[in-house]
Short mmCIF file of C-alpha atoms in Angstrom, two decimals:
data_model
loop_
_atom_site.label_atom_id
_atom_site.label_comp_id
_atom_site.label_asym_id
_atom_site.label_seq_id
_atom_site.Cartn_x
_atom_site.Cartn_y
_atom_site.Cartn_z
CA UNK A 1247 -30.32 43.74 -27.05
CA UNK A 1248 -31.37 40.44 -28.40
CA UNK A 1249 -35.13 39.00 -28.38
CA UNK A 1250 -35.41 35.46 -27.36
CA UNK A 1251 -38.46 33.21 -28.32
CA UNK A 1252 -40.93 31.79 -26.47
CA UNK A 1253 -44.01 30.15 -26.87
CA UNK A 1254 -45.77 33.62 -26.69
CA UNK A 1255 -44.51 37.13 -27.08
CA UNK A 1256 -40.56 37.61 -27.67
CA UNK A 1257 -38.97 38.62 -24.82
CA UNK A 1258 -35.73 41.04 -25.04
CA UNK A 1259 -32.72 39.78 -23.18
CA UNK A 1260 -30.71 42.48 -22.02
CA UNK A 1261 -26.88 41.68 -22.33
CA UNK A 1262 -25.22 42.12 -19.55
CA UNK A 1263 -22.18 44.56 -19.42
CA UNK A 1264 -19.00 44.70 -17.03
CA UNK A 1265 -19.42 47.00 -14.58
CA UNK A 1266 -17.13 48.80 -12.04
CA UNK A 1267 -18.19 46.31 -9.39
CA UNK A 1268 -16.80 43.41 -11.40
CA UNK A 1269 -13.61 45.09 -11.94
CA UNK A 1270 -13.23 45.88 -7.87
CA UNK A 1271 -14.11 41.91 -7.09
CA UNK A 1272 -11.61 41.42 -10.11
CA UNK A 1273 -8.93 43.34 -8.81
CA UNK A 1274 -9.81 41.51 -5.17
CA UNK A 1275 -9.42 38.49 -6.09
CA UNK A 1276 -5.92 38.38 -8.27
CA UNK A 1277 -4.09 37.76 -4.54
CA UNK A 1278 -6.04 35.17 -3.98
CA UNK A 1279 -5.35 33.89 -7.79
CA UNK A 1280 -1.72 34.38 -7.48
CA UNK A 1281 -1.69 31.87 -4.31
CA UNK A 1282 -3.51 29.47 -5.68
CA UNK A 1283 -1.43 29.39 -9.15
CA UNK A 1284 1.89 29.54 -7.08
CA UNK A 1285 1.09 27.24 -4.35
CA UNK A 1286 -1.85 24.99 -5.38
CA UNK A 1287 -1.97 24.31 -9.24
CA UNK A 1288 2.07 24.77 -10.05
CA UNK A 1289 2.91 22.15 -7.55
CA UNK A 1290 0.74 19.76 -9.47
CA UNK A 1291 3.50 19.46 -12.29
CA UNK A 1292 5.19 17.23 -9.75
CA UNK A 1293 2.74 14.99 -10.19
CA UNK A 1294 4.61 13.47 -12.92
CA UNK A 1295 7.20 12.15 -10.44
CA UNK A 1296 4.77 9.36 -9.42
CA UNK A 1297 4.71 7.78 -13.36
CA UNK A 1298 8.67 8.16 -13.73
CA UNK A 1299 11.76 6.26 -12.43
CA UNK A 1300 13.44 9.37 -11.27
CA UNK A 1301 17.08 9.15 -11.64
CA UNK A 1302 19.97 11.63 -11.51
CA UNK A 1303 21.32 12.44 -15.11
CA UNK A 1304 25.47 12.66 -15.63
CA UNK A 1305 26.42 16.35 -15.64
CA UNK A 1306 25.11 17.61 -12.70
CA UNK A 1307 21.73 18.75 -14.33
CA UNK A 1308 19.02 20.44 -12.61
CA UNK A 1309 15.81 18.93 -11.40
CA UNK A 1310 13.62 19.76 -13.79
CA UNK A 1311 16.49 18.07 -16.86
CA UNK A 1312 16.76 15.16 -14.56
CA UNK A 1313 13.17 14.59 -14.76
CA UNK A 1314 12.26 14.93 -17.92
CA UNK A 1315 15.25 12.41 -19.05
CA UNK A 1316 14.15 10.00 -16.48
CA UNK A 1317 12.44 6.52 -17.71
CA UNK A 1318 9.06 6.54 -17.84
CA UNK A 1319 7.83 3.56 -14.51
CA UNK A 1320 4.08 3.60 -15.90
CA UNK A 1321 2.21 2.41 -12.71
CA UNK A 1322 4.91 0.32 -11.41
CA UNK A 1323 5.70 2.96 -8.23
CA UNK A 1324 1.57 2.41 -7.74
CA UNK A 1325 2.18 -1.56 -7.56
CA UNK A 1326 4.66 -1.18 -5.43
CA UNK A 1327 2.92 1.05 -2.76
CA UNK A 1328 -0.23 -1.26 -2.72
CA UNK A 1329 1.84 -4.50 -2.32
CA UNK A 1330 3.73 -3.32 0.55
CA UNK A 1331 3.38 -5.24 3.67
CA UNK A 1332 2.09 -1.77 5.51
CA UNK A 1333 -0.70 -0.45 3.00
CA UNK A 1334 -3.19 -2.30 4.84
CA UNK A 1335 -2.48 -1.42 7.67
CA UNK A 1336 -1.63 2.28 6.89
CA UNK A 1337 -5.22 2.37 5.15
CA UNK A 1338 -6.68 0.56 8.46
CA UNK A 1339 -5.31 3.56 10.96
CA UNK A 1340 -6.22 7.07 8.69
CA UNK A 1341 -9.20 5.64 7.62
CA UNK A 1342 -10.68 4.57 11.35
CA UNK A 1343 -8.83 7.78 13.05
CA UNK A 1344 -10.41 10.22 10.51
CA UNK A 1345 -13.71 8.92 11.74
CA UNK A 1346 -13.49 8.39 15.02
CA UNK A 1347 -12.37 12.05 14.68
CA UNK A 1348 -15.00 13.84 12.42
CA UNK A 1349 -17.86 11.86 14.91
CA UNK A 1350 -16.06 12.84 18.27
CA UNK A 1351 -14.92 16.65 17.14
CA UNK A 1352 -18.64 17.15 15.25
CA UNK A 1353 -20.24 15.91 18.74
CA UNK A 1354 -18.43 18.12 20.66
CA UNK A 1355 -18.28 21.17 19.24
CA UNK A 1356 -22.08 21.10 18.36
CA UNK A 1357 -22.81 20.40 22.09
CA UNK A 1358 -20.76 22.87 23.59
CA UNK A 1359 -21.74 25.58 20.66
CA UNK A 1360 -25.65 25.09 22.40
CA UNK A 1361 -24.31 25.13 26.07
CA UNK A 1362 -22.43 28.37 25.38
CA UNK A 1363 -25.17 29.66 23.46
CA UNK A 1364 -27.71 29.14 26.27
CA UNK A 1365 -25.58 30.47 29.26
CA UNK A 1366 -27.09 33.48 31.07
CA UNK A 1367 -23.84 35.42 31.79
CA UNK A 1368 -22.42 36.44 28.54
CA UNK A 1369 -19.65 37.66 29.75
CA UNK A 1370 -18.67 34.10 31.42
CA UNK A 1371 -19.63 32.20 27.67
CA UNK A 1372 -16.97 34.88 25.93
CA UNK A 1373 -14.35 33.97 28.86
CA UNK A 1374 -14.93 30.06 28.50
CA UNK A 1375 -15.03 30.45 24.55
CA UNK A 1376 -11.93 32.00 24.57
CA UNK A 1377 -10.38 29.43 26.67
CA UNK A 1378 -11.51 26.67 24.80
CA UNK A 1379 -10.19 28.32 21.90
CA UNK A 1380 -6.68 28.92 22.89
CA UNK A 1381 -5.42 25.52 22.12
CA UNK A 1382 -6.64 25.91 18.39
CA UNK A 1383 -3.63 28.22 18.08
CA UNK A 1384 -0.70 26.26 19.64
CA UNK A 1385 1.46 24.09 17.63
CA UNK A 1386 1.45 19.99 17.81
CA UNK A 1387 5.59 20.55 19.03
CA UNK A 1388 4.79 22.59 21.96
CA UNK A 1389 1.84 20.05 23.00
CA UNK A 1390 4.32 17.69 22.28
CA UNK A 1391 6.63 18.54 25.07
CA UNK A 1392 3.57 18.95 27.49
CA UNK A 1393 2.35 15.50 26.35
CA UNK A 1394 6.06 14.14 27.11
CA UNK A 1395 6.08 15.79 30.74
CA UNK A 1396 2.87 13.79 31.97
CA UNK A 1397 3.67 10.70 30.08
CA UNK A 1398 7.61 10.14 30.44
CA UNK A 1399 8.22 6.69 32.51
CA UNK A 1400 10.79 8.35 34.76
CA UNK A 1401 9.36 11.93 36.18
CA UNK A 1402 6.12 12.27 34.20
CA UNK A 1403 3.34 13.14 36.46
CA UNK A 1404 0.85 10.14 35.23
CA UNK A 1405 3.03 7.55 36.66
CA UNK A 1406 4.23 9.86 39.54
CA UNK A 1407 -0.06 9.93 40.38
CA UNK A 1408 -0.27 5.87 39.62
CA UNK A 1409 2.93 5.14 42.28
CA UNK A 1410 1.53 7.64 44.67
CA UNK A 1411 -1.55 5.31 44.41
CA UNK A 1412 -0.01 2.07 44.54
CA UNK A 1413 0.18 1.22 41.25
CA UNK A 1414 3.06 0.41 38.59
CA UNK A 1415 4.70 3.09 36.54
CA UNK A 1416 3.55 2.72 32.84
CA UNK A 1417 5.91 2.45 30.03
CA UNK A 1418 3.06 4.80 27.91
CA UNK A 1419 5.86 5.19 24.73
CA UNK A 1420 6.32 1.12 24.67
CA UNK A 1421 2.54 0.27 25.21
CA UNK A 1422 0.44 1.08 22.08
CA UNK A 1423 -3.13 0.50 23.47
CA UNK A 1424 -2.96 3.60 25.34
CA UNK A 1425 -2.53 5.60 22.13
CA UNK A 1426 -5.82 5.42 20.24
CA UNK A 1427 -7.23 6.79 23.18
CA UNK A 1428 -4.40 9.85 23.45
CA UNK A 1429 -4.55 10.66 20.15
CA UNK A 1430 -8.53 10.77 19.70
CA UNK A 1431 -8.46 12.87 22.83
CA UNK A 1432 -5.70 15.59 21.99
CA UNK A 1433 -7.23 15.87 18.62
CA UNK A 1434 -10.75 16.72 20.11
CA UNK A 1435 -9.29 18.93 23.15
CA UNK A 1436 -7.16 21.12 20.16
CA UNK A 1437 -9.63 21.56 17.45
CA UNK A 1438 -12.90 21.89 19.58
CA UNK A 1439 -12.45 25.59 20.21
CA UNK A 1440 -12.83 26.39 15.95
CA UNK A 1441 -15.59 24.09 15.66
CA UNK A 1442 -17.74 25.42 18.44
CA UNK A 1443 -16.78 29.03 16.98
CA UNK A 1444 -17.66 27.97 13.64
CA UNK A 1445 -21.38 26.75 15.49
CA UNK A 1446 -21.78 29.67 17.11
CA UNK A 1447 -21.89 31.82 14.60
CA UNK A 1448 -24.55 30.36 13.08
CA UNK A 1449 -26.40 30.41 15.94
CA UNK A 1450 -25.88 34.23 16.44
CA UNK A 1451 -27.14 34.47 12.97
CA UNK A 1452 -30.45 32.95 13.73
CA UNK A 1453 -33.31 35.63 14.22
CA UNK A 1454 -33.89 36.17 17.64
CA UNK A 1455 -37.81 36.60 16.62
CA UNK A 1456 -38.36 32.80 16.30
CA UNK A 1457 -37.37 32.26 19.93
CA UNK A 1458 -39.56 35.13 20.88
CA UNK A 1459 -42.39 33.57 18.90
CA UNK A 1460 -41.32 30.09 20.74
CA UNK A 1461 -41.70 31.52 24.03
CA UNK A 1462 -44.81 32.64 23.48
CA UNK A 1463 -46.21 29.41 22.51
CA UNK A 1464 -44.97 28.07 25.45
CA UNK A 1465 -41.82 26.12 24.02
CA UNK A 1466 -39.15 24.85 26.54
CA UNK A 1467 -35.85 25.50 25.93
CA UNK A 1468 -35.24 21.80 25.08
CA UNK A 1469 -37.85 22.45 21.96
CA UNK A 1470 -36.34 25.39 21.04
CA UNK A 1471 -33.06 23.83 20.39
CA UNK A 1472 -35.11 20.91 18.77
CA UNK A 1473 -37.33 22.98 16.39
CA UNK A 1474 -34.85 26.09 15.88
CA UNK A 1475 -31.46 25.93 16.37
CA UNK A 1476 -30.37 22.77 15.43
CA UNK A 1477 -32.30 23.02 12.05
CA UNK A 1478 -30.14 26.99 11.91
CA UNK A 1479 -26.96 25.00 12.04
CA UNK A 1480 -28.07 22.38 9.77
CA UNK A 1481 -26.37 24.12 6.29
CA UNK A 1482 -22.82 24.84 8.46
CA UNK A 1483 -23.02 21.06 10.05
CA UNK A 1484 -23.28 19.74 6.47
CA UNK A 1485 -21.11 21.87 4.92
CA UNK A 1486 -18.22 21.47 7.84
CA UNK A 1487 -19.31 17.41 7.65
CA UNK A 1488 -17.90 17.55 3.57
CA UNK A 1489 -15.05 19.32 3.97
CA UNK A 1490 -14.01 16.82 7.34
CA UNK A 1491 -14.61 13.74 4.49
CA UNK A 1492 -12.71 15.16 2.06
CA UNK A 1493 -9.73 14.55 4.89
CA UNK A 1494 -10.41 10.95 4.99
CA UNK A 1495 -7.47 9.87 3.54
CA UNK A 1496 -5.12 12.67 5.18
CA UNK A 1497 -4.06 12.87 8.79
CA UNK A 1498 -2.47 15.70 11.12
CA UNK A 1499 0.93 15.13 10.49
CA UNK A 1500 1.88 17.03 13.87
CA UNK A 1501 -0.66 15.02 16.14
CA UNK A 1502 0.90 11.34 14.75
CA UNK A 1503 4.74 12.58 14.19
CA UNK A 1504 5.73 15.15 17.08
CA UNK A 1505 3.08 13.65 19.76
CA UNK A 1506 4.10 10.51 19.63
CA UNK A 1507 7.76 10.86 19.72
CA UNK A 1508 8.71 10.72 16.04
CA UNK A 1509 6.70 7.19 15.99
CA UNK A 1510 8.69 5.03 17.95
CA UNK A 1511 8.76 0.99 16.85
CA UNK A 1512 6.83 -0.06 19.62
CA UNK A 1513 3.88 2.29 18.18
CA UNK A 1514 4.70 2.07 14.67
CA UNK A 1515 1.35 -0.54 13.64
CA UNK A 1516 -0.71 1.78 15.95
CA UNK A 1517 0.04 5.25 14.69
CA UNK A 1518 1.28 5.31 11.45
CA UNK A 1519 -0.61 6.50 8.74
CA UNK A 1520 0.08 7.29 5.44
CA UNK A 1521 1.52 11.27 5.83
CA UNK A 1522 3.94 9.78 8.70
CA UNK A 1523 4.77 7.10 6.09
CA UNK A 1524 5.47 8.99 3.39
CA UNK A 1525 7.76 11.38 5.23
CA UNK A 1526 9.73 8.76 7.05
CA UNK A 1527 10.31 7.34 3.11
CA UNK A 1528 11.43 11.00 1.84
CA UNK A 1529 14.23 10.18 4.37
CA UNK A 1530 15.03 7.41 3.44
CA UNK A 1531 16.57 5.61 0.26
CA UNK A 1532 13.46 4.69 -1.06
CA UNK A 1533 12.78 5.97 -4.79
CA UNK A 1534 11.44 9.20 -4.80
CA UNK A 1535 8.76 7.97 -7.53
CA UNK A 1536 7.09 5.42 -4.89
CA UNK A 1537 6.54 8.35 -2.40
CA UNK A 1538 5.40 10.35 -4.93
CA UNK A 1539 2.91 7.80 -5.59
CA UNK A 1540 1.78 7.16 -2.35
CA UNK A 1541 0.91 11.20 -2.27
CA UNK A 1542 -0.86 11.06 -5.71
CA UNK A 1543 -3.22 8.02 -4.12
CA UNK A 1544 -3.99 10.49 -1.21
CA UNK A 1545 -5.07 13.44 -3.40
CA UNK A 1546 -7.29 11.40 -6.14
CA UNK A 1547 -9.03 9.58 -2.70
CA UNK A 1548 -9.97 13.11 -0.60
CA UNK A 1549 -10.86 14.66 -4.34
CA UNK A 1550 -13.34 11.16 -4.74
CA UNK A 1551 -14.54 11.04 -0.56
CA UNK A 1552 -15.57 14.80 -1.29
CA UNK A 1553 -17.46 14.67 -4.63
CA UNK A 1554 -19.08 11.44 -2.97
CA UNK A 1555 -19.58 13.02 0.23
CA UNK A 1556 -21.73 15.75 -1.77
CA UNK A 1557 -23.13 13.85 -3.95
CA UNK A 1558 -24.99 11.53 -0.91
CA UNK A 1559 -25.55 15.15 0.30
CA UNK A 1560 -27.35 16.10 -2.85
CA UNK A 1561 -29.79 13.50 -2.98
CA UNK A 1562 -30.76 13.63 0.82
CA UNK A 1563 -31.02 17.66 1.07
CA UNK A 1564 -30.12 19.47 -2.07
CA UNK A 1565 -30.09 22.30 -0.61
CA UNK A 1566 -27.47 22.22 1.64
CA UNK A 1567 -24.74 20.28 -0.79
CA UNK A 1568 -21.67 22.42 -1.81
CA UNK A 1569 -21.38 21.74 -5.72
#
């Protein structure tokens, strides 16, 4: 024990000793370690790439030799990134998608959460929650080929429906102002089945007493989701809200790649973003240091949208920031 002064009395501190429950949360959490150091923090020694002219050293070295005895480029691969014709432009689409997306998805999924939540028959809210959830699970190739069937000029059923009513077949893979409009909808009809889990959690975790007591008083159920439920989800809307800006500056490489048709020119200023862009330079002969780059300026903007993101958090409801 040690005593530790106050303005009063002294007042013994008892030291705290390791227990057998820290050694079982120990023990649970070296898996988790492991991933992390394997998958999340070793990878960052690649970082390096972006600040070197990578080049391949005589003698059939391995990567790591080839690295290391590559000329340092300083931030010339940077330079080059932000003086390419398509960084505004790349910075212009994930920026604007991002948030179209985290306003759209957030809407929905908070609005159906409170619909579900407020059905009578249980039973039908599980059935319709599970449907809604389904597409969650399925991959961005299989939607892909679904996407393809309704939208190909020749067969696909949208222009099959438009020349049954009169119209002209649409060439949807050559015209790009259909696509903001595709692409905002897939993403909300695939990821609004988590969200509205996510929501409805929370609102199972509310007490069931503070309806009860809003009943009484004679509270509609218009009031109730007003004064009770929406405040309940307030700390899981907040939290979901900084995580969704800390994607800012990423994009769903499946949903702008695979969806689209592997970006076709016709689409290419409408679509691409900066994950499409880097992959599309991985194949091809550009210096491995400039894509490199281009990933590093990614990862320092989400780590920067996210710490500002909470700190705007923190000084409008302490409470419910994350750090």
């Amino acid at each position: 024990m040690r005593a530790k002064k106050t303005s009063g009395t002294p007042v013994k501190v008892r030291k705290r000793r390791w227990t057998k429950d820290d050694t079982e949360l120990t023990l649970l959490s070296v898996p988790t370690l492991i991933w992390y150091l394997i998958f999340s923090y070793l990878p960052m020694f690649g970082i390096i790439i972006a600040f070197k002219q990578y080049k391949l050293a005589p003698g059939g070295h391995g990567f790591i030799y080839n690295l290391f005895h590559s000329d340092w480029a300083g931030f010339s691969n940077f330079e080059y990134f932000f003086s390419s014709n398509s960084f505004t432009m790349l910075l212009r689409n994930t920026i604007l998608y991002n948030i179209v997306f985290i306003i759209i998805s957030a809407t929905v999924a908070v609005g159906g959460a409170l619909m579900l939540s407020n059905m009578i028959n249980k039973k039908g809210s599980k059935i319709y929650q599970t449907m809604m959830f389904l597409p969650y699970f399925m991959s961005w190739v299989v939607i892909s080929y679904f996407v393809y069937a309704l939208l190909t000029p020749e067969k696909g059923l949208m222009n099959g429906l438009i020349t049954a009513l009169g119209g002209d077949p649409v060439m949807w893979y050559q015209e790009a102002k259909y696509w903001p409009f595709i692409l905002v909808l897939l993403n909300t009809w695939k990821g609004m089945g988590y969200g509205m889990v996510m929501y409805l959690a929370s609102i199972t975790g509310i007490d069931p007493a503070l309806y009860e007591a809003a009943v009484m008083d004679g509270a509609t159920k218009t009031q109730q989701m007003r004064h009770i439920t929406l405040p309940g989800i307030k700390p899981v809307f907040v939290m979901m809200l900084i995580l969704d800006c800390g994607k800012i500056f990423n994009s769903d490489f499946g949903l702008f790649y695979q969806v689209t048709g592997q970006i076709p020119a016709s689409l290419y200023e409408t679509v691409s973003t900066f994950d499409t862009f880097i992959y599309k330079a991985m194949q091809s002969t550009a210096p491995i240091g400039q894509t490199a780059a281009a990933s590093f300026f990614q990862a320092i903007c989400s780590c920067g949208t996210i710490l500002f993101a909470n700190w705007v958090v923190s000084k409008i409801d302490n409470e419910n920031r994350i750090i």
